XYZ file of C-alpha atoms in Angstrom:
207
model
C 0.108 -0.137 -0.110
C 1.515 3.394 -0.713
C 1.551 6.255 1.336
C -1.032 8.083 -0.314
C -3.121 5.259 -0.057
C -2.353 5.075 3.590
C -3.202 8.499 4.104
C -6.383 8.409 2.195
C -7.345 5.513 4.321
C -6.643 7.424 7.369
C -8.701 10.429 6.121
C -11.672 8.267 5.874
C -11.560 6.897 9.226
C -11.208 10.387 10.782
C -14.373 12.408 11.188
C -14.150 16.230 9.828
C -13.846 17.081 13.893
C -11.261 14.877 14.694
C -9.079 15.459 11.466
C -9.441 19.306 12.185
C -8.141 18.493 15.850
C -5.214 16.489 14.366
C -4.142 19.281 12.356
C -4.218 21.777 15.060
C -2.078 19.260 17.541
C 0.264 18.600 14.377
C 0.851 22.543 13.809
C 1.183 23.017 17.876
C 3.646 20.636 17.856
C 5.471 22.200 14.661
C 5.046 25.797 15.301
C 6.455 25.002 18.782
C 9.737 23.735 17.241
C 10.651 25.860 14.481
C 8.537 28.992 14.916
C 5.409 30.718 13.477
C 7.752 31.046 10.266
C 7.131 27.511 9.712
C 5.488 26.797 6.670
C 2.394 24.639 5.949
C 4.321 22.468 2.991
C 6.699 21.321 5.626
C 3.904 20.715 8.300
C 1.750 18.970 5.500
C 4.869 16.357 5.162
C 5.029 15.931 8.999
C 1.541 14.890 9.396
C 1.407 12.961 6.055
C -1.312 14.923 4.415
C -1.607 17.315 1.581
C -1.388 21.017 1.955
C -4.636 20.887 0.223
C -6.330 19.145 2.921
C -5.120 21.539 5.638
C -6.635 24.258 3.387
C -9.594 22.665 3.738
C -10.097 23.315 7.209
C -8.212 26.562 7.578
C -8.531 29.035 4.740
C -5.063 30.419 5.529
C -1.788 30.039 7.680
C -3.165 32.980 9.636
C -6.415 30.932 10.258
C -4.786 28.070 11.279
C -2.463 30.061 13.667
C -5.558 31.723 15.379
C -6.843 27.989 15.971
C -3.383 27.219 17.278
C -3.791 30.127 19.614
C -7.234 29.202 20.980
C -6.080 25.785 21.790
C -2.921 26.466 23.317
C -3.756 29.514 25.170
C -7.434 30.361 25.690
C -8.846 26.662 25.977
C -6.395 26.358 29.083
C -7.899 29.378 31.017
C -10.075 27.547 33.574
C -13.895 29.652 33.859
C -13.383 28.654 37.349
C -10.399 31.296 38.034
C -12.250 34.725 38.146
C -14.685 33.114 40.780
C -11.757 31.759 42.795
C -9.954 35.138 42.630
C -12.786 36.914 43.994
C -13.691 34.347 46.637
C -13.701 36.668 50.105
C -14.306 33.383 52.225
C -10.889 32.504 51.495
C -7.761 34.441 52.621
C -6.165 36.101 49.292
C -3.117 34.101 50.325
C -4.533 30.946 49.701
C -6.568 32.544 46.440
C -3.546 33.719 44.687
C -1.303 30.739 45.833
C -4.340 28.557 44.324
C -4.662 30.593 41.207
C -0.925 30.470 40.276
C -0.655 26.558 41.136
C -3.373 25.614 38.645
C -2.423 28.488 35.992
C 0.884 26.897 35.746
C -0.102 23.628 35.569
C -2.086 24.770 32.892
C 0.593 26.561 31.035
C 4.027 24.998 32.113
C 4.403 23.035 28.660
C 6.939 22.859 25.950
C 3.999 24.329 23.440
C 2.865 27.013 25.297
C 6.362 28.470 26.524
C 8.039 28.246 23.049
C 5.067 29.567 21.083
C 4.792 32.388 23.082
C 8.570 33.210 22.860
C 8.580 32.482 19.065
C 5.201 34.815 18.856
C 6.773 37.524 20.820
C 10.112 37.566 18.804
C 8.389 37.600 15.302
C 6.076 40.741 16.975
C 2.811 38.657 16.319
C -0.433 40.100 18.010
C -0.902 36.749 19.637
C 1.075 38.011 22.729
C -0.514 41.136 23.080
C -3.965 39.992 22.849
C -3.088 37.116 25.129
C -1.673 39.342 27.897
C -4.455 42.105 27.454
C -7.071 39.031 28.067
C -5.308 37.659 31.078
C -4.791 41.093 32.498
C -8.594 42.078 32.188
C -10.140 38.602 33.294
C -7.310 37.552 35.887
C -4.773 40.115 36.953
C -6.770 43.544 37.714
C -9.188 41.735 39.739
C -6.360 40.140 41.577
C -4.646 43.259 42.106
C -8.049 44.771 43.394
C -8.371 42.107 45.981
C -5.078 42.208 47.124
C -5.570 45.959 47.683
C -8.856 45.319 49.714
C -6.799 42.845 51.642
C -3.658 45.012 52.394
C -4.058 46.443 56.123
C -1.884 49.339 55.595
C -1.426 52.535 53.213
C 0.672 50.457 50.526
C -1.577 49.050 47.960
C -0.189 47.197 44.897
C -0.428 48.616 41.387
C -0.943 46.849 38.274
C 2.878 46.765 37.404
C 3.552 45.083 40.932
C 1.117 42.008 39.882
C 3.009 42.034 36.352
C 6.302 41.497 38.393
C 4.745 38.616 40.530
C 2.998 37.151 37.123
C 6.167 37.307 35.162
C 8.268 36.138 38.039
C 6.209 32.887 38.246
C 5.982 32.379 34.481
C 9.849 32.752 34.036
C 10.132 29.239 36.053
C 8.522 27.487 33.000
C 10.672 29.960 30.413
C 13.647 28.538 32.285
C 12.556 24.907 31.943
C 11.371 25.155 28.417
C 12.935 27.584 26.506
C 16.519 27.977 28.088
C 16.179 24.415 28.985
C 18.247 24.843 32.373
C 18.068 22.498 35.142
C 14.960 23.435 37.535
C 13.501 21.533 40.198
C 10.500 19.429 39.256
C 8.361 20.756 41.629
C 7.625 24.044 41.015
C 5.346 24.498 44.346
C 8.170 25.906 46.899
C 9.012 28.775 44.388
C 5.629 29.961 43.446
C 5.120 29.828 47.325
C 7.834 31.990 47.951
C 7.072 33.973 45.215
C 3.669 35.108 46.589
C 4.572 35.171 49.871
C 7.302 37.518 49.296
C 4.797 39.784 47.278
C 2.003 39.803 49.768
C 4.208 40.372 52.366
C 5.201 43.667 50.925
C 1.992 44.687 51.498
C 1.844 43.561 55.025
C -0.636 40.803 54.136
C -0.046 37.546 56.325
C 0.640 34.250 54.467
C -1.505 31.812 55.692
C -3.641 29.467 53.893
């Protein structure tokens, strides 16, 4: 059986939804390895399909990248996080620590980190859109909750929140982009970062 016959048989066995998901997964792995400048011709070879099949599902390469963006970034945002951040029945320390524990579990992956870095280097809009989305949905509300919890005159500003957020995300960058040795368990580093941040505003760090 030839490769083309095998590919044709595989296509018949997959539903359109499954085929589209397969292309997105393959594109995610491909772009995380070579960057967003990677071309669909090489991608089609890696997937064992024709370029025309890819363009049956995505009109342009830009459309495909948008699908990767949604799968890698937006679909990993938990709908529970805004409620967690705003739950004043729990201490702000517990809420912040729980949020960053879950957030890092969602984003600390080879694909997320490398596509994010490649997108930034290419000047693509994906990073800006994602950061604006995260800021409005999660980080600004977190800042407001910390302001309410701070007992003294010192209150955090958005730059303070971004410093906390960036420092925690950098743990993943070290691991998946720079590929330098990092602890397998990020929990102590996250707990320490959250503790230092809240202590700067005289907020006790207890769960």
